[in-house]
Coordinates of N, CA, C and O in Angstrom, one line a residue:
X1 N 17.6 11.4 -11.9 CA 18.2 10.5 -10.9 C 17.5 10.6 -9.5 O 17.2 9.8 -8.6
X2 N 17.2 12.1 -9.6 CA 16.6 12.1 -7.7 C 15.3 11.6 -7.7 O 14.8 11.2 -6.6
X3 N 14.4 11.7 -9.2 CA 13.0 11.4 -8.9 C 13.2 9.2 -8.8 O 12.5 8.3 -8.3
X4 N 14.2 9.2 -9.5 CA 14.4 7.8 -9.5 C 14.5 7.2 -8.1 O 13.8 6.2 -7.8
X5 N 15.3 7.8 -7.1 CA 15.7 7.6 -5.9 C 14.5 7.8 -4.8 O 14.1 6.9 -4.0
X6 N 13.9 9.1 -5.0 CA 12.5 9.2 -4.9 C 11.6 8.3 -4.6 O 11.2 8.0 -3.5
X7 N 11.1 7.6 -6.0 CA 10.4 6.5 -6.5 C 11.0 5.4 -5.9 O 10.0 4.8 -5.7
X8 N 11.8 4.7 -5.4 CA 12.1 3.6 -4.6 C 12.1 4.1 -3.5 O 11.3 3.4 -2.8
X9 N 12.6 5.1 -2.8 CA 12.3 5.1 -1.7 C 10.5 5.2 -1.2 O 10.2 5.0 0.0
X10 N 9.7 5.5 -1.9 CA 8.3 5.3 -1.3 C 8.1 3.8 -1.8 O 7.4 3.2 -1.1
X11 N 8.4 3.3 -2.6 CA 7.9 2.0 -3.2 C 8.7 1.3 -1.6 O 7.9 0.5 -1.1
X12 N 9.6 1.4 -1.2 CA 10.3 0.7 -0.1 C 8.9 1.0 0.8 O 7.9 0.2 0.9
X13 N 9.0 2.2 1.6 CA 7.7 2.5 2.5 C 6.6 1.5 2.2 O 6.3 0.5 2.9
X14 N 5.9 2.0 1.1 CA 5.0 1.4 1.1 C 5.1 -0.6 1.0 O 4.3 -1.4 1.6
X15 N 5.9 -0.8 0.6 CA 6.5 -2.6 1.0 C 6.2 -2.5 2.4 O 5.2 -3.1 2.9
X16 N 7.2 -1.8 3.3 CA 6.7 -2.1 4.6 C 5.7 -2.0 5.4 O 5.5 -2.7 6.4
X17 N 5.2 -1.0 4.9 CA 3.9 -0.9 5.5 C 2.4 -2.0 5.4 O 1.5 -2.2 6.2
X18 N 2.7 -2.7 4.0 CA 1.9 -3.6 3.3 C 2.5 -4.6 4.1 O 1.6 -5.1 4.8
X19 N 3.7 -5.3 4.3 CA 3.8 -6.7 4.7 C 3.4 -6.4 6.5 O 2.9 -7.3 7.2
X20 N 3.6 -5.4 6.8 CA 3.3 -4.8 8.3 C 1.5 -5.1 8.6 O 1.0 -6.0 9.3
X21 N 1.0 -4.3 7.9 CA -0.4 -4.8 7.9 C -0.6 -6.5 7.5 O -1.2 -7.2 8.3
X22 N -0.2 -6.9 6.7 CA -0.8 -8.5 6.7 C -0.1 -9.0 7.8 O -0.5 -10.1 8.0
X23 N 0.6 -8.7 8.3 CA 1.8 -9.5 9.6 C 0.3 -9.2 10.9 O -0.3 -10.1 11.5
X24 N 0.0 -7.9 10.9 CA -1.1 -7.1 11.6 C -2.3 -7.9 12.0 O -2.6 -8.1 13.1
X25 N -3.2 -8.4 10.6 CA -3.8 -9.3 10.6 C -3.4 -10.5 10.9 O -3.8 -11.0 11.9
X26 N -2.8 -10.8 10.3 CA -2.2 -12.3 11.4 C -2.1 -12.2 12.7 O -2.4 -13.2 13.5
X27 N -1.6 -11.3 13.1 CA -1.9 -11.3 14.6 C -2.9 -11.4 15.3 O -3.0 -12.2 16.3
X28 N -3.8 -10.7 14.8 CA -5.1 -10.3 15.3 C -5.9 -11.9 15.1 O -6.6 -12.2 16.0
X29 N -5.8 -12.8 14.0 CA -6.6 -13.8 13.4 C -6.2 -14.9 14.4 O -7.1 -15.7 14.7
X30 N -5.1 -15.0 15.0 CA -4.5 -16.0 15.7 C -3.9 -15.7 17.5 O -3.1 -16.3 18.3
X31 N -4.9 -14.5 17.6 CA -4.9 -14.1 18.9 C -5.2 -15.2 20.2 O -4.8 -15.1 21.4
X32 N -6.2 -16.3 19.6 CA -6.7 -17.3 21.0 C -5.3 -18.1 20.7 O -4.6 -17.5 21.5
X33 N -4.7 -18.8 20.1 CA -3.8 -19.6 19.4 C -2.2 -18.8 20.3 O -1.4 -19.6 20.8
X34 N -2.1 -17.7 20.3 CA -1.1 -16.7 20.9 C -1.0 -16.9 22.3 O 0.0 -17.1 23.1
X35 N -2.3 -16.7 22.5 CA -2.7 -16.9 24.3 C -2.7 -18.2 24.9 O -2.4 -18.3 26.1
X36 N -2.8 -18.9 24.5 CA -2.9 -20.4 24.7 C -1.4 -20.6 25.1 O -1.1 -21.0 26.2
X37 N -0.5 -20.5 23.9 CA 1.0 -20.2 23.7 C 2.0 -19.8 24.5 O 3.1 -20.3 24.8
X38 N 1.1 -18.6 25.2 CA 1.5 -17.9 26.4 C 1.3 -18.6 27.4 O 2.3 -18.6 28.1
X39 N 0.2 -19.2 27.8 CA -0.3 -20.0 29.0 C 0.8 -21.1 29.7 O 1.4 -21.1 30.8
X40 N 1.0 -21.9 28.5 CA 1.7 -22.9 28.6 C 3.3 -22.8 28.6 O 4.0 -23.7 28.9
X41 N 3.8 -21.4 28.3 CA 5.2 -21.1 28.4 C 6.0 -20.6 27.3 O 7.2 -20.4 27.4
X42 N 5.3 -20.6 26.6 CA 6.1 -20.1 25.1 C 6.8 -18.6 25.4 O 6.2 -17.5 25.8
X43 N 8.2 -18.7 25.2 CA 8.9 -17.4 24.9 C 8.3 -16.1 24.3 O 7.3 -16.1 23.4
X44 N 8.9 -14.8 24.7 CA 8.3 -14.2 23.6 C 9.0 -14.0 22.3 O 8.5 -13.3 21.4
X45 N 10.4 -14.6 22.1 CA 10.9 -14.8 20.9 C 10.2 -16.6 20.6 O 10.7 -16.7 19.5
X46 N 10.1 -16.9 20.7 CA 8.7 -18.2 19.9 C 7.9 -17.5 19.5 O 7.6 -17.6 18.3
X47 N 7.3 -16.8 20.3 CA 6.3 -16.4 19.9 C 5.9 -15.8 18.3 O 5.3 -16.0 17.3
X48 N 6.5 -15.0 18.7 CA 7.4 -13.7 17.6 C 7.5 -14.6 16.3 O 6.9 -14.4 15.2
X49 N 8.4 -15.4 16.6 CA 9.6 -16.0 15.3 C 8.5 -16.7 14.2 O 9.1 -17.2 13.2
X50 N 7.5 -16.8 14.1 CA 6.8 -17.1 12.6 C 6.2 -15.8 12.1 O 6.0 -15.6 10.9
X51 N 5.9 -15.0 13.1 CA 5.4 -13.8 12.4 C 6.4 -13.2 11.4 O 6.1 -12.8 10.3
X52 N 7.7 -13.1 12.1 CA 9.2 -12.7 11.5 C 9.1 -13.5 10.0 O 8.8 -13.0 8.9
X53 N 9.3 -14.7 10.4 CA 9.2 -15.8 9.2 C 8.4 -15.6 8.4 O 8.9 -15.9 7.3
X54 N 7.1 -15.1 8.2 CA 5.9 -15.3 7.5 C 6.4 -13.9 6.9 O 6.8 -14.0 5.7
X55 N 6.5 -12.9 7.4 CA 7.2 -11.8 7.0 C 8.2 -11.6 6.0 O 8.2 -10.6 5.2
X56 N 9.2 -12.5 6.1 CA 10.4 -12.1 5.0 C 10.2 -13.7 4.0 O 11.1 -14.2 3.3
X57 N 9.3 -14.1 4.0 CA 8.6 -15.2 2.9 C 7.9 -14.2 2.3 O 8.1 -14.1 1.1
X58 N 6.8 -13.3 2.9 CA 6.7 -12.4 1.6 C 7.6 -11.2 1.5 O 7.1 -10.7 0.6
X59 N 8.0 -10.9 1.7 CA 9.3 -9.7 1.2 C 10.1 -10.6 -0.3 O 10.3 -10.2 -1.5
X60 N 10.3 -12.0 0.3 CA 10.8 -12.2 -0.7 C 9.9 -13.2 -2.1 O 10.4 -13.6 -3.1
X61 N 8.6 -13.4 -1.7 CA 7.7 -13.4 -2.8 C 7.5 -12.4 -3.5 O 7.6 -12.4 -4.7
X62 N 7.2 -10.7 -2.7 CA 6.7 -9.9 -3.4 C 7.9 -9.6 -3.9 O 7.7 -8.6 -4.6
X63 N 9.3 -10.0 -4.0 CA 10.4 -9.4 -4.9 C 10.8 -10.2 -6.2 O 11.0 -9.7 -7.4
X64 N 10.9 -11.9 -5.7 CA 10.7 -12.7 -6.6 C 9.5 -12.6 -7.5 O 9.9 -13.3 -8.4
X65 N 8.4 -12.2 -7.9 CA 7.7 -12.1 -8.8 C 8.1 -10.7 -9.8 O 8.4 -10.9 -11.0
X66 N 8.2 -9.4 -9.0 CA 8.7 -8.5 -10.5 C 9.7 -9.1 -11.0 O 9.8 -9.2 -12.2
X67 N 10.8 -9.7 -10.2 CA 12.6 -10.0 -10.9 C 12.1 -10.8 -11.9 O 12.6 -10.7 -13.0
X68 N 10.9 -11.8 -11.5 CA 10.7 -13.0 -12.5 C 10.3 -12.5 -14.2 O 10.7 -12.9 -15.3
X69 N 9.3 -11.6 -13.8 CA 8.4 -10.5 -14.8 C 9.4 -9.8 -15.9 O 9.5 -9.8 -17.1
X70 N 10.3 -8.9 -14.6 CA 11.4 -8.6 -15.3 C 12.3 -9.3 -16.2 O 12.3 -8.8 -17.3
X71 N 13.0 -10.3 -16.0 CA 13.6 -11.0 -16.6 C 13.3 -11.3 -18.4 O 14.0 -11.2 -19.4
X72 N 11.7 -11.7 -18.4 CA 10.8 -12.1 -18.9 C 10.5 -10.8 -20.2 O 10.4 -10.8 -21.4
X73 N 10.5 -10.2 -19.5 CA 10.0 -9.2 -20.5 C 11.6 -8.2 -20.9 O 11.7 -7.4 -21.8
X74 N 12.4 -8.5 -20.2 CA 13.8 -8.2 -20.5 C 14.3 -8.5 -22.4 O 14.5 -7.9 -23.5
X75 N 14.2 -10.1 -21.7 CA 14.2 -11.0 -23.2 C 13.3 -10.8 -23.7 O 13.8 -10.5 -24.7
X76 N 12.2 -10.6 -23.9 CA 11.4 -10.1 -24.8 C 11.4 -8.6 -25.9 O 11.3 -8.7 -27.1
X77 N 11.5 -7.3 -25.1 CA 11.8 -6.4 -25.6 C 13.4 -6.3 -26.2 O 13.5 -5.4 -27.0
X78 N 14.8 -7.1 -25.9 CA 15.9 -7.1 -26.1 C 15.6 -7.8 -27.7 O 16.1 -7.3 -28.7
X79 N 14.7 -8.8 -27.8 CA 14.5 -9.7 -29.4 C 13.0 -8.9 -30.1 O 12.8 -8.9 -31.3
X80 N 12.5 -8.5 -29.5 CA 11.6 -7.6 -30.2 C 12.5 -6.1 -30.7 O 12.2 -5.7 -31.8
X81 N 13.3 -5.5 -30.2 CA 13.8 -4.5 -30.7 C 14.9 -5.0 -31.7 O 15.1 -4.2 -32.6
X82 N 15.7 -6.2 -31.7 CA 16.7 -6.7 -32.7 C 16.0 -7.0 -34.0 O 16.6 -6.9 -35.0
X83 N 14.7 -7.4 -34.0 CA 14.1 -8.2 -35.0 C 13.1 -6.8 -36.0 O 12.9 -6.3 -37.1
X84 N 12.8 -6.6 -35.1 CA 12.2 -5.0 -35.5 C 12.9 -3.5 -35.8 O 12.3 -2.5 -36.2
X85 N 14.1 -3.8 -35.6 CA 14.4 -2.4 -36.1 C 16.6 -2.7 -35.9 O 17.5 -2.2 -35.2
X86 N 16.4 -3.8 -37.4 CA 17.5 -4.3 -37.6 C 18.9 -3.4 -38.0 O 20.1 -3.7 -38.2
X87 N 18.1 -2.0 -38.1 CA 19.4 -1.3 -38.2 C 20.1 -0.9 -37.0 O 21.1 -0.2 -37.1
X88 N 19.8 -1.5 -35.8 CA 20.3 -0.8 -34.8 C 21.1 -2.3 -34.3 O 21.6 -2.4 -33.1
X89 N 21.2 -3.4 -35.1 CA 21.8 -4.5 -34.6 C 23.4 -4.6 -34.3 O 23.9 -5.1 -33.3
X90 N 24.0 -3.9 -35.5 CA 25.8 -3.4 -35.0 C 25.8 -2.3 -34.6 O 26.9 -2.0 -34.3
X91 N 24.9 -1.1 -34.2 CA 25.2 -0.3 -33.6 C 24.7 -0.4 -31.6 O 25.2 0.3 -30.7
X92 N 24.0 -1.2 -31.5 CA 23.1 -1.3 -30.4 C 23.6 -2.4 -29.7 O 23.3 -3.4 -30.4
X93 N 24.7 -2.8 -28.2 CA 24.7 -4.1 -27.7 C 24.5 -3.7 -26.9 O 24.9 -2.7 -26.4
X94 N 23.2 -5.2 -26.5 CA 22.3 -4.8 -25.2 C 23.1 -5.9 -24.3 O 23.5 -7.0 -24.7
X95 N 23.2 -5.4 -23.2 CA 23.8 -6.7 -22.0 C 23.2 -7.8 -21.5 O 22.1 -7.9 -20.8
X96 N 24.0 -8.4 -21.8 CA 22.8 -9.8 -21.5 C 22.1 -10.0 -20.1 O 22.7 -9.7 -19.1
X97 N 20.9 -10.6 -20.2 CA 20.3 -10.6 -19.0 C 20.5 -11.3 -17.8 O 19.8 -11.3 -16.8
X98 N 21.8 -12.1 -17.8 CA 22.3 -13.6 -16.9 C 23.5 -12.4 -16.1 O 24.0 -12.5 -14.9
X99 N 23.8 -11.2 -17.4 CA 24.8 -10.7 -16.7 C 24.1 -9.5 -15.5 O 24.8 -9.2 -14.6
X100 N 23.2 -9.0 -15.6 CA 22.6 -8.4 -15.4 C 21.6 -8.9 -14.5 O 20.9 -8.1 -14.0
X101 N 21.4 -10.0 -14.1 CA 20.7 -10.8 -12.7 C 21.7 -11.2 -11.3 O 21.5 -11.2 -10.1
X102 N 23.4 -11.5 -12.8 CA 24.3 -11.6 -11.2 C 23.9 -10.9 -10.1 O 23.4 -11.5 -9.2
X103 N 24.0 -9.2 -10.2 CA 23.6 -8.8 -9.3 C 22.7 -8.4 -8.9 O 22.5 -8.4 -7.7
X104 N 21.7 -8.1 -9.8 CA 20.0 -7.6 -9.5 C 19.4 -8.7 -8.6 O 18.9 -8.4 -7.5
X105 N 19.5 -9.8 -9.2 CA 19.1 -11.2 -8.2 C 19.2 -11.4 -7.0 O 18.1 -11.7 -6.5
X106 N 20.4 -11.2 -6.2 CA 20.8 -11.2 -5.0 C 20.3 -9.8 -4.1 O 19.6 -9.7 -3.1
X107 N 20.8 -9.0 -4.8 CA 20.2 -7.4 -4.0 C 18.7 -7.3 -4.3 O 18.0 -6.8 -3.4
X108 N 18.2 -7.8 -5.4 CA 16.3 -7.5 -4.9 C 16.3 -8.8 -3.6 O 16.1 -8.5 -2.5
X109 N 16.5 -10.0 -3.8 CA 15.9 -11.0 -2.8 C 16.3 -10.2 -1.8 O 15.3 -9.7 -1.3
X110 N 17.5 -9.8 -1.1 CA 18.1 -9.3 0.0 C 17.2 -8.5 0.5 O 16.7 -8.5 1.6
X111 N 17.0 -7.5 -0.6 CA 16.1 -6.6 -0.4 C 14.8 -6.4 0.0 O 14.3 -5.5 0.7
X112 N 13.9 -7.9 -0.7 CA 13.0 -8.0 0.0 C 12.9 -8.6 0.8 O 11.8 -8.5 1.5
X113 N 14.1 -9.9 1.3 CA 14.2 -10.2 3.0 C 13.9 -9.1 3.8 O 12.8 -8.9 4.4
X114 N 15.2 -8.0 3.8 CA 15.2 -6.9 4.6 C 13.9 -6.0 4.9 O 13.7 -5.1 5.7
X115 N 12.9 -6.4 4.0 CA 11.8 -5.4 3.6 C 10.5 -6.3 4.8 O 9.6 -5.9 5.6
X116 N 10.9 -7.4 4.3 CA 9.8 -8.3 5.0 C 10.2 -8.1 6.6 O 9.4 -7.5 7.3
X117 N 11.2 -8.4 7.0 CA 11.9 -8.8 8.6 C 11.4 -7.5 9.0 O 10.5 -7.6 9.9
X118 N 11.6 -6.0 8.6 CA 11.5 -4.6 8.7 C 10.3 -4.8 9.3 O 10.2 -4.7 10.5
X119 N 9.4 -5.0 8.5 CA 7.9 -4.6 8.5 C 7.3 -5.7 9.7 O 6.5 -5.1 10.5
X120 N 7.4 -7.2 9.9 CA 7.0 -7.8 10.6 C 7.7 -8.0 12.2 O 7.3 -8.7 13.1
X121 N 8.7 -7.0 12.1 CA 9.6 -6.8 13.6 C 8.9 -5.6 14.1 O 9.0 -5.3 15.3
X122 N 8.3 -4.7 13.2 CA 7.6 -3.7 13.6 C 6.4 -3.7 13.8 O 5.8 -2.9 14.5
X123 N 5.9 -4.5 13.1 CA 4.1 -4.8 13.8 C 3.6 -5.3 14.6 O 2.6 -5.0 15.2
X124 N 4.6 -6.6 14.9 CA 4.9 -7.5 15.8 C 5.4 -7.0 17.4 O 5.2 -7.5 18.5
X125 N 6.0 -6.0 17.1 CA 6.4 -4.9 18.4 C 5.1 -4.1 19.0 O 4.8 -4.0 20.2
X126 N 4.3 -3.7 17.8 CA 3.4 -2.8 18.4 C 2.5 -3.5 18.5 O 2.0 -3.1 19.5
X127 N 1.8 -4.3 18.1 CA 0.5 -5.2 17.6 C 0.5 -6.7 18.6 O -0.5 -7.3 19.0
X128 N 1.9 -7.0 19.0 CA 1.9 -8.6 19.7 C 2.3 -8.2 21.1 O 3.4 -7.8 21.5
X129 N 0.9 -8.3 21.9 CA 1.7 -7.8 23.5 C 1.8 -9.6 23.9 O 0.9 -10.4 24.1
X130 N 3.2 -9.6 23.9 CA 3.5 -11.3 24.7 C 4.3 -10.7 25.9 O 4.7 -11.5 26.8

């Protein structure tokens, strides 16, 4: 259990650090575009608010693809193991996967909002002088 806890907590880190750096780069790519922004009066929450955005659009790409994967291969090994090794059919009930997304669904997207906003409120602090 603790190496499990472990293991998400760096896989979290490294999420933020990864959406942090591409937030990073964006900054840096759209620096004359920033300044211009500035010139003319742009807030520094305007400013800000697509990096944020761009940010938890990937938090929540990079979470929507495993859940999708997951799902996928969910049903797949749940009928590969029924079909292949039929003695375990009345002794073995696996939970279905619809029941098992109620919540997984909600808490990864959440999760990778939270993961994206994290990382692009913090690069954006250090990286965006408005």
């Amino acid at each position: 259990r603790s190496v499990a806890i472990m293991t998400a907590l760096v896989s979290i880190v490294v999420s933020v650090i990864l959406v942090a750096n591409t937030i990073k780069l964006t900054v840096f790519n759209r620096a004359k575009e920033i300044g211009i922004m500035k010139y003319i009066g742009a807030t520094d929450a305007f400013v800000r608010a697509p990096f944020v955005l761009e940010g938890m659009v990937l938090g929540v790409i990079g979470a929507a693809i495993p859940l999708a994967a997951l799902y996928f291969l969910y049903n797949t090994a749940v009928e590969f193991i029924l079909t292949k090794f039929n003695v375990l059919t009345g002794v073995v009930d696996f939970i279905p996967v619809w029941q098992i997304y109620q919540v997984l669904l909600p808490i990864g997207l959440l999760l990778g909002i939270g993961i994206g906003f994290i990382g692009s409120i913090w690069t954006t602090r250090k990286h965006l002088r408005v």
